[in-house]
Coordinates of C-alpha atoms in Angstrom, one line a residue:
X19 CA -70.0 -113.7 -92.0
X20 CA -71.0 -110.1 -92.8
X21 CA -68.5 -107.3 -93.1
X22 CA -68.2 -104.1 -91.1
X23 CA -71.4 -102.2 -90.5
X24 CA -71.7 -98.9 -92.4
X25 CA -74.5 -96.4 -91.8
X26 CA -75.3 -94.1 -94.7
X27 CA -77.4 -91.1 -93.9
X28 CA -78.8 -88.7 -96.6
X29 CA -82.1 -87.3 -97.6
X30 CA -81.4 -87.9 -101.3
X31 CA -82.7 -91.4 -102.0
X32 CA -80.6 -91.9 -105.1
X33 CA -77.3 -91.3 -103.3
X34 CA -78.3 -93.7 -100.6
X35 CA -79.4 -96.4 -103.1
X36 CA -76.1 -96.2 -105.0
X37 CA -74.1 -96.3 -101.8
X38 CA -75.9 -99.3 -100.5
X39 CA -75.4 -101.2 -103.8
X40 CA -71.7 -100.3 -104.1
X41 CA -70.7 -101.0 -100.5
X42 CA -72.9 -104.1 -100.2
X43 CA -71.2 -105.6 -103.3
X44 CA -67.8 -104.9 -101.6
X45 CA -68.8 -107.0 -98.6
X46 CA -70.0 -104.4 -96.2
X47 CA -73.2 -104.6 -94.1
X48 CA -74.9 -101.4 -95.1
X49 CA -77.8 -99.7 -93.2
X50 CA -79.5 -96.5 -94.3
X51 CA -81.3 -93.6 -92.8
X52 CA -82.9 -90.5 -94.4
X53 CA -83.0 -87.9 -91.6
X54 CA -81.1 -87.1 -88.4
X55 CA -83.7 -88.6 -86.0
X56 CA -83.7 -91.9 -87.8
X57 CA -79.9 -91.9 -87.8
X58 CA -79.6 -91.4 -84.1
X59 CA -82.2 -94.2 -83.5
X60 CA -80.2 -96.6 -85.6
X61 CA -76.9 -95.6 -84.1
X62 CA -78.2 -96.1 -80.5
X63 CA -79.8 -99.5 -81.4
X64 CA -76.7 -100.9 -83.1
X65 CA -73.7 -98.7 -83.4
X66 CA -72.0 -98.8 -86.8
X67 CA -68.3 -99.3 -87.5
X68 CA -68.4 -96.2 -89.8
X69 CA -70.9 -93.4 -90.3
X70 CA -71.2 -91.7 -93.7
X71 CA -73.5 -88.7 -93.2
X72 CA -74.7 -85.6 -95.1
X73 CA -74.4 -82.4 -93.1
X74 CA -77.8 -81.1 -94.4
X75 CA -80.6 -83.4 -93.1
X76 CA -84.2 -82.9 -92.2
X77 CA -85.4 -82.9 -88.5
X78 CA -81.9 -83.0 -87.0
X79 CA -79.0 -81.9 -89.2
X80 CA -75.8 -84.0 -89.6
X81 CA -73.8 -81.7 -87.4
X82 CA -76.2 -82.3 -84.5
X83 CA -76.0 -86.1 -85.0
X84 CA -72.2 -86.0 -84.9
X85 CA -72.2 -83.8 -81.9
X86 CA -74.6 -86.1 -80.1
X87 CA -72.3 -89.1 -80.9
X88 CA -69.3 -87.2 -79.6
X89 CA -70.9 -86.7 -76.2
X90 CA -72.0 -90.3 -75.8
X91 CA -69.7 -92.8 -74.2
X92 CA -69.3 -95.8 -76.5
X93 CA -70.1 -93.8 -79.6
X94 CA -67.4 -91.1 -79.7
X95 CA -64.8 -93.5 -81.2
X96 CA -66.9 -94.2 -84.4
X97 CA -65.2 -92.7 -87.5
X98 CA -67.3 -90.2 -89.5
X99 CA -67.2 -89.3 -93.2
X100 CA -69.1 -86.1 -93.7
X101 CA -70.7 -85.4 -97.0
X102 CA -70.8 -81.8 -98.1
X103 CA -71.9 -79.8 -101.2
X104 CA -71.5 -76.3 -102.7
X105 CA -73.7 -74.8 -99.9
X106 CA -71.4 -76.0 -97.2
X107 CA -70.6 -73.3 -94.7
X108 CA -67.2 -73.8 -93.1
X109 CA -67.9 -71.3 -90.3
X110 CA -71.0 -73.2 -89.3
X111 CA -69.1 -76.4 -89.3
X112 CA -66.4 -74.9 -87.1
X113 CA -69.0 -73.6 -84.6
X114 CA -69.9 -77.2 -83.8
X115 CA -66.2 -78.1 -83.0
X116 CA -66.7 -81.5 -84.5
X117 CA -64.0 -84.1 -85.2
X118 CA -64.6 -86.0 -88.4
X119 CA -62.3 -88.5 -90.1
X120 CA -62.9 -87.4 -93.7
X121 CA -64.9 -85.0 -95.8
X122 CA -66.5 -86.2 -99.1
X123 CA -67.5 -83.5 -101.5
X124 CA -70.6 -84.0 -103.7
X125 CA -71.0 -85.0 -106.4
X126 CA -68.9 -88.1 -106.1
X127 CA -68.8 -91.5 -107.8
X128 CA -69.6 -94.8 -106.0
X129 CA -66.0 -95.8 -106.7
X130 CA -64.8 -92.7 -104.7
X131 CA -67.1 -93.5 -101.9
X132 CA -65.9 -97.1 -101.7
X133 CA -62.3 -95.9 -101.7
X134 CA -62.9 -93.5 -98.8
X135 CA -64.8 -96.1 -96.8
X136 CA -62.1 -98.7 -97.3
X137 CA -59.5 -96.2 -96.2
X138 CA -61.3 -95.5 -92.9
X139 CA -62.0 -99.2 -92.2
X140 CA -58.3 -100.0 -92.7
X141 CA -57.3 -97.2 -90.3
X142 CA -59.8 -98.5 -87.8
X143 CA -58.3 -102.0 -88.0
X144 CA -54.8 -100.7 -87.7
X145 CA -55.8 -98.7 -84.6
X146 CA -57.1 -101.8 -83.0
X147 CA -53.4 -102.5 -82.2
X148 CA -53.8 -100.5 -79.1
X149 CA -52.5 -100.1 -75.6
X150 CA -54.7 -102.2 -73.4
X151 CA -54.6 -99.7 -70.5
X152 CA -55.6 -96.6 -72.5
X153 CA -57.1 -98.1 -75.6
X154 CA -54.9 -95.8 -77.7
X155 CA -52.7 -96.6 -80.7
X156 CA -49.0 -96.6 -80.1
X157 CA -45.6 -95.6 -81.5
X158 CA -45.8 -97.6 -84.7
X159 CA -49.1 -96.0 -85.7
X160 CA -47.8 -92.5 -84.9
X161 CA -44.7 -93.0 -87.1
X162 CA -46.9 -94.2 -89.9
X163 CA -49.2 -91.3 -89.7
X164 CA -46.4 -88.7 -89.5
X165 CA -44.8 -90.4 -92.6
X166 CA -48.1 -90.3 -94.5
X167 CA -48.6 -86.6 -93.7
X168 CA -45.0 -85.7 -94.8
X169 CA -45.4 -87.7 -98.0
X170 CA -48.6 -85.8 -98.7
X171 CA -46.9 -82.5 -97.9
X172 CA -49.5 -81.8 -95.2
X173 CA -48.8 -79.4 -92.3
X174 CA -49.2 -80.7 -88.8
X175 CA -48.6 -80.0 -85.1
X176 CA -47.1 -82.8 -83.0
X177 CA -47.3 -82.6 -79.2
X178 CA -45.4 -84.9 -76.8
X179 CA -46.4 -85.3 -73.1
X180 CA -44.5 -86.6 -70.1
X181 CA -45.4 -86.6 -66.4
X182 CA -42.6 -85.2 -64.3
X183 CA -42.0 -87.2 -61.1
X184 CA -44.0 -90.2 -62.3
X185 CA -41.2 -92.7 -61.6
X186 CA -40.9 -91.6 -58.0
X187 CA -44.7 -91.8 -57.6
X188 CA -44.8 -95.3 -59.0
X189 CA -42.1 -96.4 -56.5
X190 CA -44.0 -94.9 -53.6
X191 CA -47.6 -95.8 -54.5
X192 CA -47.2 -98.9 -56.7
X193 CA -47.9 -99.7 -60.4
X194 CA -51.6 -100.1 -59.9
X195 CA -52.0 -96.6 -58.7
X196 CA -49.6 -95.4 -61.3
X197 CA -51.8 -96.9 -64.0
X198 CA -54.7 -94.8 -62.6
X199 CA -52.6 -91.7 -63.1
X200 CA -51.8 -92.7 -66.7
X201 CA -55.5 -93.3 -67.4
X202 CA -56.3 -89.9 -65.9
X203 CA -53.9 -88.1 -68.3
X204 CA -55.1 -90.2 -71.2
X205 CA -58.7 -89.2 -70.6
X206 CA -57.8 -85.5 -70.4
X207 CA -55.9 -85.6 -73.6
X208 CA -58.6 -87.4 -75.5
X209 CA -61.3 -85.1 -74.2
X210 CA -59.4 -81.9 -75.1
X211 CA -58.5 -83.3 -78.6
X212 CA -62.3 -83.9 -79.1
X213 CA -63.1 -80.4 -77.9
X214 CA -61.0 -78.6 -80.4
X215 CA -62.6 -80.7 -83.2
X216 CA -59.5 -80.5 -85.4
X217 CA -59.8 -82.6 -88.6
X218 CA -57.5 -85.6 -88.7
X219 CA -56.2 -85.3 -85.2
X220 CA -55.3 -88.3 -83.1
X221 CA -54.0 -89.3 -79.6
X222 CA -51.2 -91.9 -79.1
X223 CA -49.9 -93.8 -76.1
X224 CA -46.1 -94.2 -76.5
X225 CA -45.7 -96.3 -73.4
X226 CA -45.5 -95.6 -69.7
X227 CA -46.5 -92.0 -69.0
X228 CA -45.6 -90.8 -72.5
X229 CA -48.2 -89.6 -74.9
X230 CA -48.4 -87.8 -78.2
X231 CA -51.1 -85.9 -80.2
X232 CA -50.8 -85.4 -84.0
X233 CA -53.2 -82.7 -85.4
X234 CA -53.6 -80.2 -88.2
X235 CA -52.3 -76.6 -87.5
X236 CA -54.6 -74.9 -85.1
X237 CA -55.1 -74.3 -81.4
X238 CA -52.3 -76.6 -80.2
X239 CA -51.0 -74.2 -77.6
X240 CA -54.5 -73.4 -76.3
X241 CA -55.2 -77.2 -76.0
X242 CA -51.9 -77.7 -74.2
X243 CA -52.7 -75.0 -71.6
X244 CA -56.1 -76.6 -71.1
X245 CA -54.6 -80.1 -70.6
X246 CA -52.0 -78.7 -68.1
X247 CA -54.7 -76.8 -66.2
X248 CA -56.9 -79.9 -65.8
X249 CA -53.9 -82.1 -64.9
X250 CA -52.7 -79.7 -62.2
X251 CA -56.2 -79.4 -60.8
X252 CA -56.8 -83.2 -60.6
X253 CA -53.5 -84.8 -59.9
X254 CA -53.5 -84.0 -56.2
X255 CA -56.4 -86.4 -55.8
X256 CA -54.1 -89.3 -56.5
X257 CA -52.1 -88.7 -53.3
X258 CA -53.0 -89.7 -49.8
X259 CA -54.0 -87.1 -47.2
X260 CA -50.6 -86.8 -45.6
X261 CA -48.9 -86.2 -49.0
X262 CA -51.6 -83.7 -50.1
X263 CA -51.1 -81.7 -46.9
X264 CA -47.4 -81.4 -47.4
X265 CA -47.5 -80.9 -51.1
X266 CA -45.7 -84.0 -52.2
X267 CA -44.0 -87.2 -51.1
X268 CA -41.1 -87.9 -48.6
X269 CA -39.0 -90.8 -49.9
X270 CA -35.8 -92.3 -48.5
X271 CA -33.0 -92.4 -51.1
X272 CA -30.4 -95.2 -51.3
X273 CA -28.4 -93.7 -48.5
X274 CA -31.5 -93.6 -46.2
X275 CA -31.8 -89.8 -46.4
X276 CA -35.4 -88.5 -46.6
X277 CA -36.0 -86.5 -49.8
X278 CA -39.0 -84.3 -50.7
X279 CA -40.6 -84.9 -54.0
X280 CA -43.3 -82.3 -55.2
X281 CA -46.6 -83.3 -56.6
X282 CA -46.3 -84.5 -60.2
X283 CA -46.4 -82.0 -63.0
X284 CA -46.8 -82.2 -66.8
X285 CA -44.4 -81.3 -69.6
X286 CA -45.5 -80.7 -73.2
X287 CA -43.2 -80.3 -76.2
X288 CA -44.7 -79.0 -79.5
X289 CA -43.1 -79.4 -82.9
X290 CA -44.5 -78.3 -86.3
X291 CA -43.6 -78.3 -90.0
X292 CA -45.3 -74.9 -90.5
X293 CA -42.1 -72.9 -90.3
X294 CA -39.4 -75.5 -90.9
X295 CA -38.8 -78.5 -93.1
X296 CA -39.1 -81.9 -91.4
X297 CA -37.8 -84.7 -93.7
X298 CA -39.1 -87.8 -91.8
X299 CA -40.8 -89.1 -88.7
X300 CA -37.5 -89.6 -86.9
X301 CA -36.5 -85.9 -87.3
X302 CA -40.0 -84.9 -86.1
X303 CA -39.5 -87.1 -82.9
X304 CA -36.0 -85.8 -82.3
X305 CA -37.1 -82.2 -82.4
X306 CA -40.2 -83.0 -80.3
X307 CA -38.1 -84.7 -77.6
X308 CA -35.7 -81.8 -77.6
X309 CA -38.4 -79.3 -76.8
X310 CA -40.1 -81.7 -74.4
X311 CA -36.8 -82.0 -72.5
X312 CA -36.6 -78.3 -72.2
X313 CA -40.2 -78.2 -70.8
X314 CA -39.1 -80.9 -68.3
X315 CA -36.3 -78.7 -67.1
X316 CA -38.6 -75.8 -66.1
X317 CA -40.3 -75.8 -62.8
X318 CA -44.0 -76.8 -62.6
X319 CA -46.2 -77.8 -65.5
X320 CA -44.9 -76.2 -68.7
X321 CA -45.2 -76.5 -72.5
X322 CA -42.6 -75.3 -74.9
X323 CA -42.9 -74.9 -78.7
X324 CA -40.1 -75.3 -81.2
X325 CA -40.0 -71.9 -83.1
X326 CA -36.8 -72.5 -85.1
X327 CA -37.1 -72.0 -88.9
X328 CA -35.3 -73.6 -91.8

């Protein structure tokens, strides 16, 4: 049985040849392409498990290939290792708002390439332990990733999400309809994470209506606002006409008294180790849930960022 399918794309023949030899000997099924057009054709014909691509390619450059993948359903989950050299322009890369899994700087040894490929394939296998509803990794994977970043002394932003009023909605509309709301939020989060194109960012489904995003320092607050705006615009569509007209649900409590429940809103809590020391994943979550709870206490959809310093 052949191993995972790896697509290597570079106009330099020698690099492709060395990559094919090294990865094939390690048990991978390696396919090669020498320009952007050929790469897109091979990706469409048989999507790889991992793409290793040079940013500077003839016909269609590597950025355009990655951008095309990001916009195609069924291809936007494929991890990408981007090869760069001394001519790499970070501003040009940022303009494409791409999300890549790793960056490999030329020149590199075949051993380094194999190590990076192995790392991405292992991550992909781990992330296959996913929530069946949203197809997102869960709490265990989030804890492992936070621990890895803290061990590597890397800065991060961690966002926690919770739908206010979801339990009441589930009670009134049933779990099947509640699952549709969960998928609605999941899709918004994943799309907005892809839009910002932050390196090493990921979405996690913690269970029920709870989600998290772990990303490098960047536009976390802007992304949070966009997610809230899209959620507020679309959530009303999950109510029947009567509830839409009155702006929420009317539900009898245990004493038989009719109570009004407004349309669901979204709370987001943001925690970061940019301004304070966080010693482990548990502390990160405790702080995150504190600020999430504060956002939950405010009316309407809100996000709140922890700004305490240590």
